[in-house]
C-alpha cells in the first residue's frame, strides 16, 4: 500500500472584517502545510468562493486543496461584501446595482 502523507496543519494568520462604503466583508488568511514543507516558499491561493452571506470555508476543504497542491499554501479567503451604503451588491468581487443585475446578466442577481 501507499505510505500515508503527514497531516496538514492549518495556522490562522488573520480572521477579520473589513468595513467601508462597500459594506462589510469577512476574510481570513490561513497557512496550510506539513512539517516537511515549512522551509518551502509558499504558494498564495486567493479563493473566491460561493460560501457568501456570512460563512467561511470549512477546514476539510482547505486540507483537501492543500493535499492536491502538494505544497505549503497561504489561503486568502474573502467573503463578498454586504450592506453597501449605496445598496450595491457584490458577487465574487464584482459590484453591481439591482438595475444592473436585471435582464439575464449571467450570475448577477439583483
Short mmCIF file of N, CA and C in Angstrom, two decimals:
data_model
loop_
_atom_site.label_atom_id
_atom_site.label_comp_id
_atom_site.label_asym_id
_atom_site.label_seq_id
_atom_site.Cartn_x
_atom_site.Cartn_y
_atom_site.Cartn_z
N UNK A 1 0.80 -1.18 0.00
CA UNK A 1 0.00 0.00 0.00
C UNK A 1 0.86 1.26 0.00
N UNK A 2 0.19 2.36 -0.18
CA UNK A 2 0.84 3.67 -0.20
C UNK A 2 1.10 4.17 1.21
N UNK A 3 2.23 4.82 1.40
CA UNK A 3 2.52 5.42 2.71
C UNK A 3 1.59 6.61 2.93
N UNK A 4 1.18 6.77 4.17
CA UNK A 4 0.31 7.90 4.50
C UNK A 4 1.10 9.20 4.45
N UNK A 5 0.49 10.25 3.91
CA UNK A 5 1.16 11.55 3.92
C UNK A 5 1.00 12.17 5.30
N UNK A 6 1.96 13.03 5.69
CA UNK A 6 1.85 13.67 7.00
C UNK A 6 0.61 14.55 7.05
N UNK A 7 0.04 14.72 8.23
CA UNK A 7 -1.18 15.53 8.33
C UNK A 7 -0.91 17.00 8.02
N UNK A 8 -1.90 17.62 7.42
CA UNK A 8 -1.84 19.04 7.11
C UNK A 8 -2.20 19.83 8.36
N UNK A 9 -1.33 20.76 8.73
CA UNK A 9 -1.68 21.66 9.83
C UNK A 9 -2.19 22.97 9.22
N UNK A 10 -3.14 23.57 9.90
CA UNK A 10 -3.70 24.86 9.47
C UNK A 10 -3.39 25.89 10.54
N UNK A 11 -2.80 26.99 10.13
CA UNK A 11 -2.47 28.08 11.03
C UNK A 11 -3.21 29.32 10.57
N UNK A 12 -4.11 29.82 11.42
CA UNK A 12 -4.87 31.04 11.07
C UNK A 12 -3.97 32.24 11.33
N UNK A 13 -3.61 32.94 10.26
CA UNK A 13 -2.80 34.15 10.39
C UNK A 13 -3.67 35.33 10.78
N UNK A 14 -4.86 35.40 10.16
CA UNK A 14 -5.75 36.52 10.44
C UNK A 14 -7.17 36.13 10.09
N UNK A 15 -8.09 36.60 10.90
CA UNK A 15 -9.53 36.42 10.66
C UNK A 15 -10.15 37.73 11.10
N UNK A 16 -10.69 38.49 10.14
CA UNK A 16 -11.15 39.83 10.48
C UNK A 16 -12.28 40.25 9.56
N UNK A 17 -12.73 41.47 9.76
CA UNK A 17 -13.80 42.07 8.97
C UNK A 17 -13.33 43.42 8.47
N UNK A 18 -13.49 43.66 7.17
CA UNK A 18 -13.24 44.97 6.58
C UNK A 18 -14.57 45.68 6.45
N UNK A 19 -14.60 46.97 6.78
CA UNK A 19 -15.81 47.75 6.59
C UNK A 19 -15.48 49.04 5.85
N UNK A 20 -16.43 49.51 5.08
CA UNK A 20 -16.25 50.74 4.32
C UNK A 20 -17.53 51.05 3.57
N UNK A 21 -17.45 51.94 2.58
CA UNK A 21 -18.65 52.29 1.82
C UNK A 21 -19.19 51.09 1.05
N UNK A 22 -18.34 50.08 0.83
CA UNK A 22 -18.73 48.85 0.14
C UNK A 22 -19.54 47.92 1.05
N UNK A 23 -19.58 48.21 2.34
CA UNK A 23 -20.30 47.38 3.30
C UNK A 23 -19.34 46.67 4.25
N UNK A 24 -19.66 45.44 4.53
CA UNK A 24 -18.91 44.63 5.49
C UNK A 24 -18.46 43.35 4.81
N UNK A 25 -17.18 42.99 4.96
CA UNK A 25 -16.66 41.79 4.33
C UNK A 25 -15.72 41.05 5.29
N UNK A 26 -16.07 39.81 5.60
CA UNK A 26 -15.18 38.96 6.39
C UNK A 26 -14.07 38.43 5.50
N UNK A 27 -12.93 38.13 6.09
CA UNK A 27 -11.88 37.44 5.35
C UNK A 27 -11.02 36.68 6.36
N UNK A 28 -10.31 35.70 5.85
CA UNK A 28 -9.33 35.00 6.66
C UNK A 28 -8.10 34.69 5.81
N UNK A 29 -6.97 34.60 6.49
CA UNK A 29 -5.71 34.21 5.86
C UNK A 29 -5.20 33.02 6.65
N UNK A 30 -5.05 31.88 5.97
CA UNK A 30 -4.70 30.63 6.64
C UNK A 30 -3.55 29.97 5.91
N UNK A 31 -2.57 29.51 6.67
CA UNK A 31 -1.44 28.76 6.11
C UNK A 31 -1.71 27.27 6.28
N UNK A 32 -1.49 26.52 5.22
CA UNK A 32 -1.62 25.06 5.26
C UNK A 32 -0.28 24.45 4.89
N UNK A 33 0.13 23.46 5.65
CA UNK A 33 1.39 22.80 5.34
C UNK A 33 1.66 21.62 6.24
N UNK A 34 2.70 20.89 5.90
CA UNK A 34 3.18 19.78 6.72
C UNK A 34 4.52 20.21 7.31
N UNK A 35 5.01 19.51 8.33
CA UNK A 35 6.31 19.89 8.90
C UNK A 35 7.44 19.91 7.85
N UNK A 36 7.38 19.00 6.88
CA UNK A 36 8.42 18.93 5.85
C UNK A 36 8.39 20.13 4.90
N UNK A 37 7.26 20.83 4.83
CA UNK A 37 7.10 21.94 3.88
C UNK A 37 7.41 23.30 4.50
N UNK A 38 7.75 23.37 5.76
CA UNK A 38 7.90 24.65 6.44
C UNK A 38 8.97 25.56 5.84
N UNK A 39 9.98 25.01 5.19
CA UNK A 39 11.04 25.85 4.61
C UNK A 39 10.78 26.19 3.14
N UNK A 40 9.70 25.64 2.57
CA UNK A 40 9.35 25.95 1.19
C UNK A 40 8.80 27.38 1.09
N UNK A 41 9.05 28.01 -0.05
CA UNK A 41 8.36 29.26 -0.34
C UNK A 41 6.90 28.89 -0.62
N UNK A 42 5.94 29.56 0.01
CA UNK A 42 4.54 29.14 -0.16
C UNK A 42 3.94 29.64 -1.47
N UNK A 43 2.91 28.93 -1.89
CA UNK A 43 2.05 29.43 -2.94
C UNK A 43 0.95 30.23 -2.25
N UNK A 44 0.45 31.29 -2.91
CA UNK A 44 -0.66 32.07 -2.37
C UNK A 44 -1.89 31.75 -3.23
N UNK A 45 -2.95 31.36 -2.57
CA UNK A 45 -4.17 30.93 -3.24
C UNK A 45 -5.30 31.84 -2.77
N UNK A 46 -5.80 32.72 -3.66
CA UNK A 46 -6.93 33.59 -3.34
C UNK A 46 -8.19 32.84 -3.75
N UNK A 47 -9.00 32.51 -2.77
CA UNK A 47 -10.15 31.66 -3.02
C UNK A 47 -11.43 32.49 -3.02
N UNK A 48 -11.92 32.83 -4.22
CA UNK A 48 -13.21 33.49 -4.37
C UNK A 48 -14.23 32.38 -4.51
N UNK A 49 -15.04 32.19 -3.51
CA UNK A 49 -15.91 31.02 -3.43
C UNK A 49 -17.37 31.43 -3.33
N UNK A 50 -18.25 30.47 -3.36
CA UNK A 50 -19.68 30.73 -3.30
C UNK A 50 -20.27 30.68 -1.91
N UNK A 51 -19.45 30.57 -0.88
CA UNK A 51 -19.96 30.49 0.50
C UNK A 51 -20.15 31.88 1.07
N UNK A 52 -20.93 32.70 0.40
CA UNK A 52 -21.12 34.06 0.87
C UNK A 52 -22.30 34.16 1.82
N UNK A 53 -22.55 35.35 2.30
CA UNK A 53 -23.63 35.56 3.23
C UNK A 53 -23.23 35.23 4.65
N UNK A 54 -21.95 35.33 4.94
CA UNK A 54 -21.50 35.18 6.32
C UNK A 54 -20.74 33.92 6.63
N UNK A 55 -20.70 32.95 5.72
CA UNK A 55 -19.99 31.72 6.06
C UNK A 55 -18.61 31.71 5.42
N UNK A 56 -17.69 31.08 6.10
CA UNK A 56 -16.35 30.89 5.57
C UNK A 56 -16.13 29.40 5.36
N UNK A 57 -15.08 29.04 4.67
CA UNK A 57 -14.87 27.65 4.29
C UNK A 57 -14.46 26.76 5.45
N UNK A 58 -14.91 25.53 5.40
CA UNK A 58 -14.57 24.54 6.41
C UNK A 58 -13.13 24.05 6.22
N UNK A 59 -12.50 23.68 7.33
CA UNK A 59 -11.12 23.19 7.31
C UNK A 59 -10.92 22.01 6.35
N UNK A 60 -11.94 21.17 6.22
CA UNK A 60 -11.80 19.98 5.38
C UNK A 60 -11.49 20.37 3.93
N UNK A 61 -12.07 21.48 3.45
CA UNK A 61 -11.80 21.92 2.08
C UNK A 61 -10.37 22.43 1.94
N UNK A 62 -9.90 23.17 2.93
CA UNK A 62 -8.52 23.69 2.87
C UNK A 62 -7.52 22.55 2.89
N UNK A 63 -7.76 21.55 3.74
CA UNK A 63 -6.85 20.39 3.80
C UNK A 63 -6.87 19.62 2.47
N UNK A 64 -8.03 19.47 1.87
CA UNK A 64 -8.13 18.75 0.60
C UNK A 64 -7.38 19.49 -0.51
N UNK A 65 -7.55 20.81 -0.59
CA UNK A 65 -6.84 21.58 -1.60
C UNK A 65 -5.33 21.53 -1.36
N UNK A 66 -4.93 21.67 -0.11
CA UNK A 66 -3.50 21.60 0.20
C UNK A 66 -2.92 20.26 -0.23
N UNK A 67 -3.63 19.20 0.08
CA UNK A 67 -3.16 17.86 -0.28
C UNK A 67 -2.99 17.74 -1.80
N UNK A 68 -3.96 18.27 -2.54
CA UNK A 68 -3.88 18.18 -4.01
C UNK A 68 -2.77 19.06 -4.58
N UNK A 69 -2.53 20.21 -3.97
CA UNK A 69 -1.45 21.08 -4.44
C UNK A 69 -0.09 20.52 -4.07
N UNK A 70 -0.01 19.85 -2.92
CA UNK A 70 1.24 19.22 -2.51
C UNK A 70 2.33 20.21 -2.14
N UNK A 71 1.97 21.36 -1.67
CA UNK A 71 2.94 22.41 -1.36
C UNK A 71 2.39 23.30 -0.25
N UNK A 72 3.30 23.89 0.52
CA UNK A 72 2.90 24.86 1.54
C UNK A 72 2.09 25.96 0.85
N UNK A 73 0.92 26.29 1.41
CA UNK A 73 -0.01 27.20 0.75
C UNK A 73 -0.56 28.21 1.74
N UNK A 74 -0.63 29.47 1.32
CA UNK A 74 -1.30 30.52 2.09
C UNK A 74 -2.63 30.78 1.38
N UNK A 75 -3.74 30.51 2.08
CA UNK A 75 -5.07 30.75 1.53
C UNK A 75 -5.55 32.12 1.99
N UNK A 76 -5.97 32.97 1.04
CA UNK A 76 -6.61 34.25 1.33
C UNK A 76 -8.06 34.06 0.90
N UNK A 77 -8.98 34.14 1.89
CA UNK A 77 -10.36 33.75 1.64
C UNK A 77 -11.30 34.91 2.02
N UNK A 78 -11.69 35.73 1.04
CA UNK A 78 -12.65 36.80 1.33
C UNK A 78 -14.09 36.33 1.13
N UNK A 79 -15.00 37.00 1.78
CA UNK A 79 -16.44 36.80 1.57
C UNK A 79 -16.96 38.07 0.91
N UNK A 80 -17.80 37.93 -0.09
CA UNK A 80 -18.33 39.11 -0.78
C UNK A 80 -18.97 40.07 0.21
N UNK A 81 -18.72 41.38 0.05
CA UNK A 81 -19.29 42.37 0.97
C UNK A 81 -20.81 42.39 0.94
N UNK A 82 -21.38 42.82 2.05
CA UNK A 82 -22.83 43.00 2.13
C UNK A 82 -23.10 44.32 2.85
N UNK A 83 -24.26 44.91 2.58
CA UNK A 83 -24.67 46.12 3.28
C UNK A 83 -24.00 47.39 2.80
N UNK A 84 -23.74 47.51 1.49
CA UNK A 84 -23.11 48.72 0.95
C UNK A 84 -24.02 49.93 1.15
N UNK A 85 -23.41 51.09 1.40
CA UNK A 85 -24.16 52.32 1.63
C UNK A 85 -25.05 52.68 0.44
N UNK A 86 -24.57 52.43 -0.79
CA UNK A 86 -25.34 52.77 -1.99
C UNK A 86 -26.21 51.60 -2.47
N UNK A 87 -26.41 50.61 -1.62
CA UNK A 87 -27.24 49.42 -1.91
C UNK A 87 -26.63 48.52 -2.97
N UNK A 88 -25.38 48.77 -3.36
CA UNK A 88 -24.70 47.92 -4.34
C UNK A 88 -24.53 46.53 -3.74
N UNK A 89 -24.65 45.52 -4.60
CA UNK A 89 -24.44 44.14 -4.19
C UNK A 89 -23.14 43.65 -4.81
N UNK A 90 -22.58 42.59 -4.23
CA UNK A 90 -21.32 42.06 -4.73
C UNK A 90 -21.43 40.55 -4.92
N UNK A 91 -20.78 40.07 -5.96
CA UNK A 91 -20.71 38.64 -6.23
C UNK A 91 -19.33 38.36 -6.78
N UNK A 92 -18.53 37.65 -6.04
CA UNK A 92 -17.16 37.29 -6.41
C UNK A 92 -16.32 38.52 -6.78
N UNK A 93 -16.43 39.57 -6.01
CA UNK A 93 -15.61 40.75 -6.18
C UNK A 93 -16.14 41.77 -7.16
N UNK A 94 -17.24 41.50 -7.85
CA UNK A 94 -17.82 42.46 -8.78
C UNK A 94 -18.99 43.16 -8.12
N UNK A 95 -19.00 44.48 -8.19
CA UNK A 95 -20.09 45.25 -7.61
C UNK A 95 -21.12 45.61 -8.67
N UNK A 96 -22.40 45.61 -8.28
CA UNK A 96 -23.45 45.95 -9.22
C UNK A 96 -24.67 46.44 -8.46
N UNK A 97 -25.48 47.25 -9.15
CA UNK A 97 -26.74 47.72 -8.57
C UNK A 97 -27.84 46.73 -8.94
N UNK A 98 -28.99 46.85 -8.31
CA UNK A 98 -30.12 45.97 -8.64
C UNK A 98 -30.51 46.12 -10.10
N UNK A 99 -30.51 47.36 -10.61
CA UNK A 99 -30.88 47.60 -12.02
C UNK A 99 -29.90 46.90 -12.96
N UNK A 100 -28.62 46.92 -12.64
CA UNK A 100 -27.62 46.26 -13.49
C UNK A 100 -27.75 44.74 -13.44
N UNK A 101 -28.32 44.22 -12.35
CA UNK A 101 -28.44 42.78 -12.21
C UNK A 101 -29.68 42.19 -12.87
N UNK A 102 -30.51 43.03 -13.46
CA UNK A 102 -31.74 42.55 -14.12
C UNK A 102 -31.47 42.26 -15.60
N UNK A 103 -32.32 41.45 -16.19
CA UNK A 103 -32.23 41.21 -17.64
C UNK A 103 -31.30 40.09 -18.05
N UNK A 104 -31.08 39.11 -17.17
CA UNK A 104 -30.31 37.92 -17.56
C UNK A 104 -28.83 38.16 -17.74
N UNK A 105 -28.21 38.91 -16.86
CA UNK A 105 -26.78 39.18 -16.95
C UNK A 105 -25.95 38.09 -16.26
N UNK A 106 -26.09 36.87 -16.67
CA UNK A 106 -25.27 35.79 -16.13
C UNK A 106 -25.55 35.52 -14.67
N UNK A 107 -24.49 35.56 -13.86
CA UNK A 107 -24.61 35.23 -12.45
C UNK A 107 -24.96 36.42 -11.58
N UNK A 108 -25.27 37.56 -12.18
CA UNK A 108 -25.61 38.74 -11.38
C UNK A 108 -27.10 38.73 -11.13
N UNK A 109 -27.46 38.55 -9.87
CA UNK A 109 -28.86 38.54 -9.48
C UNK A 109 -29.13 39.76 -8.64
N UNK A 110 -30.01 40.67 -9.09
CA UNK A 110 -30.23 41.90 -8.37
C UNK A 110 -31.55 41.98 -7.70
#
